[in-house]
mmCIF file of C-alpha atoms in Angstrom:
data_model
loop_
_atom_site.group_PDB
_atom_site.id
_atom_site.type_symbol
_atom_site.label_atom_id
_atom_site.label_comp_id
_atom_site.label_asym_id
_atom_site.label_seq_id
_atom_site.Cartn_x
_atom_site.Cartn_y
_atom_site.Cartn_z
ATOM 1 C CA MET U 1 -13.890 2.746 3.780
ATOM 2 C CA LYS U 2 -13.029 5.174 0.988
ATOM 3 C CA PRO U 3 -14.203 8.329 2.832
ATOM 4 C CA THR U 4 -12.368 7.319 6.020
ATOM 5 C CA VAL U 5 -9.059 6.704 4.230
ATOM 6 C CA ALA U 6 -9.434 9.842 2.103
ATOM 7 C CA ASN U 7 -10.117 11.979 5.181
ATOM 8 C CA TYR U 8 -7.188 10.477 7.099
ATOM 9 C CA LEU U 9 -4.731 10.964 4.222
ATOM 10 C CA GLU U 10 -5.934 14.518 3.639
ATOM 11 C CA ARG U 11 -5.405 15.417 7.309
ATOM 12 C CA LEU U 12 -1.989 13.744 7.271
ATOM 13 C CA GLU U 13 -0.911 15.687 4.170
ATOM 14 C CA GLN U 14 -2.120 18.942 5.707
ATOM 15 C CA SER U 15 -0.143 18.237 8.883
ATOM 16 C CA LEU U 16 2.987 17.422 6.888
ATOM 17 C CA GLN U 17 2.627 20.602 4.824
ATOM 18 C CA LYS U 18 2.147 22.625 8.000
ATOM 19 C CA GLU U 19 5.449 21.179 9.276
ATOM 20 C CA GLY U 20 7.188 22.176 6.042
ATOM 21 C CA VAL U 21 7.503 18.711 4.501
ATOM 22 C CA ALA U 22 7.539 19.236 0.731
ATOM 23 C CA ALA U 23 7.908 15.598 -0.360
ATOM 24 C CA PRO U 24 4.788 13.901 -1.705
ATOM 25 C CA LEU U 25 3.109 11.446 0.664
ATOM 26 C CA GLN U 26 3.569 7.807 -0.295
ATOM 27 C CA VAL U 27 1.644 4.963 1.315
ATOM 28 C CA MET U 28 2.581 1.287 1.748
ATOM 29 C CA GLN U 29 0.334 -1.193 -0.062
ATOM 30 C CA SER U 30 -0.580 -4.760 0.873
ATOM 31 C CA ARG U 31 1.735 -6.117 -1.828
ATOM 32 C CA GLY U 32 4.712 -4.317 -0.285
ATOM 33 C CA GLY U 33 5.115 -1.464 -2.762
ATOM 34 C CA LEU U 34 4.418 2.230 -2.352
ATOM 35 C CA THR U 35 1.732 4.337 -3.977
ATOM 36 C CA VAL U 36 0.979 8.048 -3.919
ATOM 37 C CA SER U 37 -1.812 9.225 -1.653
ATOM 38 C CA SER U 38 -4.137 10.152 -4.545
ATOM 39 C CA VAL U 39 -4.149 6.505 -5.711
ATOM 40 C CA ALA U 40 -4.510 5.240 -2.125
ATOM 41 C CA ARG U 41 -7.601 7.431 -1.714
ATOM 42 C CA MET U 42 -9.205 5.880 -4.794
ATOM 43 C CA ARG U 43 -8.348 2.256 -3.946
ATOM 44 C CA PRO U 44 -8.066 1.907 -0.173
ATOM 45 C CA ILE U 45 -8.577 -1.863 -0.394
ATOM 46 C CA ARG U 46 -4.940 -2.063 -1.538
ATOM 47 C CA LEU U 47 -3.889 -0.834 1.911
ATOM 48 C CA PHE U 48 -5.656 -3.512 4.003
ATOM 49 C CA LEU U 49 -2.559 -5.447 5.102
ATOM 50 C CA SER U 50 0.030 -2.754 4.490
ATOM 51 C CA GLY U 51 1.306 -2.913 8.082
ATOM 52 C CA PRO U 52 2.403 -6.550 7.917
ATOM 53 C CA ALA U 53 3.721 -5.944 4.388
ATOM 54 C CA GLY U 54 5.917 -3.146 5.749
ATOM 55 C CA GLY U 55 7.488 -5.537 8.240
ATOM 56 C CA VAL U 56 8.308 -7.964 5.430
ATOM 57 C CA VAL U 57 9.806 -5.174 3.297
ATOM 58 C CA GLY U 58 11.979 -4.198 6.273
ATOM 59 C CA GLY U 59 13.098 -7.824 6.600
ATOM 60 C CA LYS U 60 13.923 -7.923 2.893
ATOM 61 C CA ILE U 61 16.091 -4.807 3.204
ATOM 62 C CA ALA U 62 17.839 -6.158 6.321
ATOM 63 C CA GLY U 63 18.472 -9.484 4.577
ATOM 64 C CA ALA U 64 19.896 -7.799 1.495
ATOM 65 C CA SER U 65 22.260 -5.707 3.628
ATOM 66 C CA ALA U 66 23.424 -8.948 5.302
ATOM 67 C CA ASN U 67 23.795 -10.585 1.860
ATOM 68 C CA THR U 68 21.173 -13.222 2.741
ATOM 69 C CA ASP U 69 18.853 -14.573 0.040
ATOM 70 C CA ASN U 70 16.293 -16.544 2.059
ATOM 71 C CA ILE U 71 14.713 -15.212 5.238
ATOM 72 C CA ILE U 72 11.812 -15.953 7.544
ATOM 73 C CA THR U 73 10.537 -12.691 9.010
ATOM 74 C CA ILE U 74 8.651 -12.461 12.294
ATOM 75 C CA ASP U 75 7.017 -9.153 13.200
ATOM 76 C CA ILE U 76 5.680 -9.305 16.756
ATOM 77 C CA GLY U 77 3.308 -6.598 17.937
ATOM 78 C CA GLY U 78 0.756 -6.075 20.678
ATOM 79 C CA THR U 79 -1.988 -8.122 19.049
ATOM 80 C CA SER U 80 -0.288 -10.584 16.701
ATOM 81 C CA ALA U 81 2.876 -12.124 15.309
ATOM 82 C CA ASP U 82 3.168 -11.915 11.511
ATOM 83 C CA ILE U 83 5.383 -14.491 9.793
ATOM 84 C CA ALA U 84 6.505 -14.393 6.147
ATOM 85 C CA LEU U 85 9.030 -16.020 3.845
ATOM 86 C CA ILE U 86 11.456 -14.156 1.614
ATOM 87 C CA SER U 87 12.817 -16.461 -1.088
ATOM 88 C CA LYS U 88 15.709 -15.383 -3.315
ATOM 89 C CA ARG U 89 15.370 -11.852 -1.887
ATOM 90 C CA LYS U 90 11.711 -11.585 -2.925
ATOM 91 C CA PRO U 91 8.729 -11.733 -0.571
ATOM 92 C CA LEU U 92 6.140 -14.295 -1.591
ATOM 93 C CA ILE U 93 3.106 -12.508 -3.048
ATOM 94 C CA ARG U 94 -0.324 -14.089 -3.237
ATOM 95 C CA PRO U 95 -2.696 -12.857 -5.957
ATOM 96 C CA GLU U 96 -5.533 -12.524 -3.450
ATOM 97 C CA GLY U 97 -6.028 -12.955 0.261
ATOM 98 C CA VAL U 98 -8.524 -13.539 3.003
ATOM 99 C CA ILE U 99 -9.348 -11.032 5.718
ATOM 100 C CA GLY U 100 -11.532 -12.579 8.375
ATOM 101 C CA ASP U 101 -14.075 -14.614 6.424
ATOM 102 C CA TYR U 102 -13.845 -12.498 3.269
ATOM 103 C CA ALA U 103 -11.884 -13.191 0.088
ATOM 104 C CA VAL U 104 -10.080 -10.055 -1.056
ATOM 105 C CA ARG U 105 -9.020 -9.935 -4.698
ATOM 106 C CA VAL U 106 -5.958 -7.821 -4.109
ATOM 107 C CA ALA U 107 -2.336 -8.915 -4.425
ATOM 108 C CA MET U 108 -0.659 -9.015 -1.029
ATOM 109 C CA VAL U 109 2.478 -10.208 0.701
ATOM 110 C CA ASP U 110 1.945 -13.789 1.905
ATOM 111 C CA VAL U 111 1.879 -13.251 5.676
ATOM 112 C CA ASN U 112 0.673 -15.805 8.208
ATOM 113 C CA THR U 113 -0.572 -14.357 11.466
ATOM 114 C CA ILE U 114 -0.694 -15.863 14.923
ATOM 115 C CA GLY U 115 -3.151 -13.967 17.114
ATOM 116 C CA SER U 116 -2.387 -13.115 20.694
ATOM 117 C CA GLU U 117 -4.514 -12.453 23.726
ATOM 118 C CA ALA U 118 -4.910 -8.824 22.619
ATOM 119 C CA GLU U 119 -2.447 -7.069 24.873
ATOM 120 C CA ALA U 120 -1.475 -8.190 28.327
ATOM 121 C CA SER U 121 -0.056 -6.092 31.112
ATOM 122 C CA LEU U 122 2.204 -6.996 33.993
ATOM 123 C CA ALA U 123 1.175 -6.243 37.538
ATOM 124 C CA SER U 124 3.237 -6.890 40.642
ATOM 125 C CA LYS U 125 1.171 -7.705 43.739
ATOM 126 C CA GLU U 126 4.125 -8.427 45.973
ATOM 127 C CA ALA U 127 7.862 -8.491 45.507
ATOM 128 C CA ALA U 128 7.889 -12.225 44.726
ATOM 129 C CA TYR U 129 4.656 -12.369 42.719
ATOM 130 C CA VAL U 130 3.947 -11.047 39.223
ATOM 131 C CA SER U 131 0.619 -11.565 37.472
ATOM 132 C CA VAL U 132 -0.211 -11.268 33.797
ATOM 133 C CA ARG U 133 -3.678 -9.996 32.960
ATOM 134 C CA SER U 134 -5.365 -9.433 29.626
ATOM 135 C CA ARG U 135 -6.236 -5.929 28.566
ATOM 136 C CA PRO U 136 -8.215 -5.331 25.368
ATOM 137 C CA ALA U 137 -6.338 -3.334 22.748
ATOM 138 C CA PRO U 138 -8.012 -0.004 21.939
ATOM 139 C CA SER U 139 -9.467 0.357 18.476
ATOM 140 C CA PRO U 140 -8.701 2.395 16.565
ATOM 141 C CA VAL U 141 -5.262 2.736 18.113
ATOM 142 C CA PRO U 142 -4.604 6.380 19.007
ATOM 143 C CA PRO U 143 -1.717 8.020 17.127
ATOM 144 C CA VAL U 144 0.209 8.659 20.336
ATOM 145 C CA THR U 145 0.248 6.346 23.343
ATOM 146 C CA THR U 146 -1.199 7.947 26.432
ATOM 147 C CA ALA U 147 1.112 8.725 29.339
ATOM 148 C CA ALA U 148 -0.644 6.222 31.599
ATOM 149 C CA ALA U 149 -0.237 3.397 29.092
ATOM 150 C CA ARG U 150 3.470 4.199 28.663
ATOM 151 C CA MET U 151 3.969 3.720 32.396
ATOM 152 C CA GLN U 152 2.724 0.091 32.367
ATOM 153 C CA PRO U 153 5.028 -2.674 31.156
ATOM 154 C CA SER U 154 3.339 -5.086 28.775
ATOM 155 C CA VAL U 155 3.921 -8.477 27.194
ATOM 156 C CA THR U 156 2.442 -10.237 24.196
ATOM 157 C CA LEU U 157 0.951 -13.690 24.616
ATOM 158 C CA PRO U 158 0.971 -15.388 21.195
ATOM 159 C CA LEU U 159 -1.182 -18.496 21.030
ATOM 160 C CA PHE U 160 1.363 -21.041 19.789
#
C-alpha cells in the first residue's frame, strides 16, 4: 500500500506544481483531520476511510454554520450510504475500526455504512417503461468520468 500511495501523492504534487499551486498538499485522514503528504506517504493506513471522514467533517462545518450542535450526517454515493453522528459539534471517533474482516488499529470517525447494489443505471425501453439494471462500479475509479458514463442517468439502490 505504501508504494501506491507514495506514487499517487508524488504525481499529484507534481501536477499541482505544474499548475502553479504553491500551497503544500494536505490529505484527509480517517479520523477527520488533515496531514501533510510526507506523513501520509509514511503512514497510508491513516487514510483508509478518509473519504467518509471528509463527508462527516463537511456535515460538522454545515452544522456549525447553522448553529446546530447535534447532527446525523448521511453521505450517499454510487456504492454506499455513510451515516455518522456529530454530538456537541464533535464527530464520534473510535480508537480503532474494522475494514472488511480486518481490525485496523487506527483512530477513525465512527461511520456506519449501508452498501448498495454497486451502481445502477436507468434505461428506458418504451415511453411508459423504465428499467433499473445493476452495473458494477469500476475499480479503481478513474479520476475523470468518461463521456459515455456522463450521458447515462444513474440511481443508487441502498439495501435498507
